[in-house]
XYZ file of C-alpha atoms in Angstrom:
299
model
C -2.029 -28.417 17.978
C -1.575 -28.128 14.231
C 0.483 -30.720 12.399
C 1.465 -27.877 10.065
C 4.597 -26.050 11.162
C 4.752 -22.978 8.946
C 4.266 -21.334 5.570
C 6.992 -22.806 3.388
C 6.774 -21.306 -0.089
C 4.634 -19.668 -2.755
C 4.355 -20.744 -6.378
C 3.331 -17.824 -8.598
C 2.369 -17.816 -12.267
C 3.332 -14.572 -13.982
C 3.012 -12.969 -17.394
C 6.320 -11.095 -16.867
C 8.880 -13.317 -15.175
C 11.844 -10.953 -15.779
C 9.967 -8.175 -13.950
C 9.695 -10.515 -10.964
C 13.457 -11.136 -11.040
C 14.113 -7.396 -10.869
C 11.463 -6.887 -8.208
C 12.531 -9.789 -6.008
C 16.231 -8.980 -6.032
C 16.385 -5.187 -6.387
C 13.292 -4.219 -4.357
C 12.686 -7.021 -1.865
C 16.384 -7.727 -1.347
C 16.027 -11.471 -1.872
C 18.698 -13.685 -3.423
C 18.203 -15.323 -6.794
C 18.488 -19.076 -6.544
C 18.712 -21.948 -8.990
C 16.165 -24.595 -9.880
C 15.085 -27.299 -12.288
C 13.009 -24.992 -14.529
C 15.205 -22.658 -16.617
C 12.203 -20.416 -17.368
C 11.388 -19.815 -13.683
C 12.716 -17.347 -11.126
C 13.706 -18.734 -7.730
C 13.822 -16.211 -4.886
C 15.630 -17.171 -1.693
C 15.308 -15.774 1.827
C 17.294 -18.405 3.742
C 18.689 -21.930 3.345
C 15.746 -23.235 1.319
C 16.351 -23.307 -2.452
C 13.455 -20.878 -2.948
C 10.680 -19.342 -0.895
C 9.012 -17.756 -3.949
C 9.021 -19.602 -7.273
C 7.736 -17.600 -10.247
C 6.898 -19.538 -13.413
C 5.609 -18.266 -16.779
C 1.820 -18.259 -17.146
C -1.011 -16.896 -19.251
C -2.187 -14.756 -16.347
C -0.900 -13.474 -13.027
C -2.004 -15.603 -10.119
C -1.007 -17.481 -7.021
C -0.728 -21.090 -8.160
C -0.308 -22.526 -4.642
C 0.915 -21.840 -1.143
C 3.152 -24.537 0.345
C 2.915 -25.544 4.013
C 5.645 -27.472 5.808
C 5.152 -30.436 8.133
C 7.820 -32.075 10.265
C 8.056 -35.500 8.657
C 6.215 -38.183 6.655
C 4.364 -39.386 9.761
C 2.882 -35.926 10.304
C 1.936 -35.688 6.638
C 0.263 -39.094 6.910
C -1.763 -37.957 9.914
C -2.859 -34.839 8.035
C -3.918 -36.970 5.057
C -5.912 -39.136 7.469
C -7.648 -36.088 8.933
C -8.558 -34.827 5.453
C -9.842 -38.248 4.452
C -11.930 -38.575 7.635
C -13.479 -35.160 6.925
C -14.343 -36.162 3.370
C -11.904 -33.660 1.835
C -10.367 -34.868 -1.419
C -6.600 -34.491 -1.734
C -4.012 -35.470 -4.330
C -0.664 -37.111 -3.547
C 2.186 -35.664 -5.590
C 3.903 -37.751 -8.227
C 7.666 -37.938 -8.850
C 7.679 -35.017 -11.300
C 5.928 -32.620 -8.906
C 8.198 -33.687 -6.045
C 11.284 -33.086 -8.179
C 10.074 -29.638 -9.260
C 9.375 -28.631 -5.650
C 12.436 -30.377 -4.236
C 10.547 -32.046 -1.400
C 10.309 -35.674 -0.266
C 6.508 -35.997 0.018
C 3.542 -33.732 -0.740
C -0.229 -33.693 -0.991
C -2.390 -30.909 -2.410
C -5.935 -29.797 -1.634
C -8.253 -26.830 -2.232
C -9.777 -25.012 0.728
C -13.519 -24.068 0.694
C -12.745 -20.898 -1.275
C -10.687 -22.708 -3.902
C -7.270 -21.670 -2.604
C -4.758 -24.350 -3.645
C -2.690 -25.600 -0.692
C 0.322 -27.903 -0.881
C 1.442 -29.739 2.262
C 4.972 -31.101 2.188
C 7.835 -32.523 4.211
C 11.483 -33.257 3.560
C 12.441 -30.017 1.811
C 15.887 -29.922 0.232
C 18.330 -27.322 1.548
C 20.761 -25.146 -0.389
C 24.188 -25.077 1.235
C 25.127 -21.817 -0.490
C 24.500 -18.814 1.788
C 21.542 -16.665 0.716
C 23.455 -13.391 0.763
C 21.342 -10.379 -0.197
C 23.009 -7.690 -2.287
C 21.708 -5.196 0.280
C 22.477 -7.095 3.477
C 18.788 -7.858 4.044
C 18.134 -10.615 6.567
C 14.716 -12.233 6.808
C 12.981 -13.733 9.846
C 12.145 -17.324 8.917
C 13.179 -20.475 10.837
C 10.361 -21.949 12.906
C 8.168 -18.979 11.909
C 8.288 -19.888 8.221
C 8.550 -17.406 5.372
C 5.861 -15.046 6.677
C 2.089 -14.977 6.284
C -0.446 -14.899 3.482
C -3.860 -13.252 3.335
C -6.181 -15.353 1.202
C -9.672 -14.537 -0.121
C -12.410 -16.464 1.705
C -16.130 -15.863 1.311
C -17.776 -18.511 3.511
C -16.662 -17.659 7.026
C -18.120 -20.730 8.735
C -16.815 -23.218 6.168
C -13.385 -21.601 6.103
C -13.032 -21.540 9.886
C -14.098 -25.175 10.116
C -11.614 -26.262 7.467
C -8.622 -24.306 8.752
C -9.169 -24.873 12.477
C -11.017 -28.174 12.875
C -9.356 -30.090 10.015
C -5.964 -28.430 9.530
C -5.567 -27.552 13.210
C -4.719 -23.849 12.959
C -5.468 -21.713 16.028
C -7.689 -18.636 15.813
C -5.418 -15.880 17.068
C -7.521 -12.772 16.343
C -10.571 -11.491 14.487
C -11.001 -8.108 12.805
C -14.476 -6.634 12.314
C -14.608 -4.961 8.896
C -17.003 -2.420 7.417
C -17.720 -3.593 3.844
C -17.270 -0.128 2.326
C -13.779 0.124 3.834
C -12.587 -2.819 1.720
C -14.323 -1.701 -1.475
C -17.452 -3.853 -1.124
C -21.120 -2.793 -1.257
C -22.785 -1.709 1.968
C -24.513 -4.344 4.064
C -25.970 -4.217 7.560
C -23.706 -7.079 8.610
C -19.987 -6.699 9.321
C -17.363 -8.760 7.551
C -14.957 -10.853 9.578
C -11.249 -11.172 8.889
C -9.741 -14.190 10.657
C -6.088 -14.448 11.712
C -4.869 -18.018 12.179
C -1.583 -19.383 13.473
C 0.338 -22.654 13.385
C 3.742 -21.449 14.640
C 5.074 -18.827 17.065
C 4.346 -16.161 14.422
C 1.167 -14.277 15.390
C -0.524 -15.512 12.212
C 0.623 -17.510 9.217
C -2.622 -17.061 7.303
C -5.441 -14.544 7.382
C -8.761 -15.115 5.648
C -10.659 -12.117 4.324
C -13.862 -11.749 2.236
C -12.036 -9.505 -0.224
C -11.977 -10.247 -3.976
C -8.458 -10.877 -5.288
C -8.078 -11.427 -9.057
C -4.661 -12.994 -8.503
C -5.936 -15.323 -5.765
C -3.760 -13.623 -3.131
C -4.426 -10.426 -1.191
C -0.916 -10.129 0.184
C 2.200 -11.924 1.354
C 4.060 -10.638 4.414
C 7.824 -10.997 4.700
C 9.601 -9.956 7.896
C 13.132 -8.598 8.162
C 15.455 -8.636 11.150
C 15.830 -4.857 11.522
C 13.861 -1.682 10.986
C 16.741 -0.462 8.815
C 16.002 -3.291 6.368
C 12.481 -1.873 6.038
C 13.706 1.689 5.559
C 16.236 0.626 2.951
C 13.507 -1.264 1.089
C 11.391 1.906 1.006
C 14.357 3.692 -0.581
C 14.713 0.881 -3.136
C 11.019 1.173 -4.008
C 11.594 4.820 -4.915
C 14.787 4.072 -6.846
C 13.232 1.229 -8.837
C 9.790 2.853 -9.244
C 8.064 -0.014 -7.431
C 4.502 1.082 -6.585
C 4.195 1.479 -2.816
C 0.521 1.326 -1.884
C 0.784 2.304 1.775
C 2.834 4.451 4.061
C 4.779 2.959 6.941
C 2.617 1.895 9.891
C 2.261 -0.462 12.835
C -0.518 -3.061 12.869
C -2.766 -3.287 15.899
C -2.831 -7.065 16.316
C 0.632 -8.406 15.440
C 2.638 -5.204 16.115
C 4.319 -5.395 12.687
C 5.911 -2.146 11.487
C 5.540 -2.355 7.732
C 4.616 -0.876 4.380
C 2.932 -2.421 1.344
C 4.257 -2.599 -2.218
C 2.558 -4.010 -5.308
C 4.177 -6.948 -7.088
C 4.375 -7.409 -10.874
C 1.525 -9.952 -10.494
C -0.887 -7.463 -8.929
C -0.960 -8.736 -5.347
C 0.885 -6.965 -2.559
C 3.905 -7.613 -0.365
C 3.748 -6.413 3.213
C 7.366 -5.749 4.116
C 7.879 -5.472 7.845
C 9.829 -5.743 11.073
C 9.082 -6.528 14.715
C 6.128 -8.907 14.427
C 4.662 -10.402 17.585
C 5.170 -14.033 18.507
C 2.690 -15.845 20.746
C 2.390 -18.823 23.062
C -0.874 -20.685 22.542
C -0.868 -21.777 26.189
C -1.419 -18.180 27.303
C -2.766 -16.431 24.192
C -6.328 -15.063 24.286
C -8.073 -14.419 20.948
C -9.794 -11.049 20.738
C -11.718 -8.886 18.272
C -10.677 -5.507 16.959
C -11.911 -2.876 14.533
C -8.495 -1.169 14.383
C -6.311 -2.080 11.429
C -3.273 -0.170 12.641
C -2.046 1.770 15.680
C -0.581 4.404 13.389
C 0.252 4.867 9.718
C -0.628 2.426 6.939
C -2.348 5.124 4.951
C -3.213 3.330 1.736
C -2.408 5.043 -1.527
C -3.550 4.595 -5.103
C -1.016 2.321 -6.773
C 0.139 2.836 -10.333
């Protein structure tokens, strides 16, 4: 069983922070929060001070994904597992802890260079996160959603995420290279879906180049109407939708995709599957979706 409970937050560097404020509030239906950096945008989904923190940067990229553990003892056991595996990690100093508003944190890069931050003791914001549009997000023990990260060494990535971090392999998708914009090869590409909470997957690893360091973030809402209203807001605010509505084959999510100001995508969905590892059986599929999800040319 993984010591990691869920995906806690994303830290994003952006060349246009005001565009992110508009996008996060007016398109995604999140609530703007407050934080220690007056130049940053803090986007709330629930009682955490921010689930997405956007800071000014020279380029658009995912700076780090944050992963929550239950307490300092769990974080200590994770640090021990990393140390035993010969994986270098960095304990956070007081300044980094204050910026992230957590009690303890360590950071590490996975085999593909994705920066991961593991934390415990997150501060809470007692002010209700009330969306201007009534949007309610599914978080709690499922975390803020899932991320799809670029990963190009399948064996090394699986070993790191499952054997060291303790994630469970929930599903595998067999990809044809040409279908994801890569040159033809005689070998298929494997997309791995890994879970650490009741959510079907909290991270997926795919051999897909991503200039921003993130392929997409999925956020889940509590009703299909929230998804439909977000589609309307995309049209009103000229946010570039890059897919039609569809239902995924593995996690049952009904969703669409929209491009963020930083160039990666948000999957915005409803009705995702939850699983019990005691009874779950990992399978392979070649089907991306049961219906829909016709991808469009953004911009």
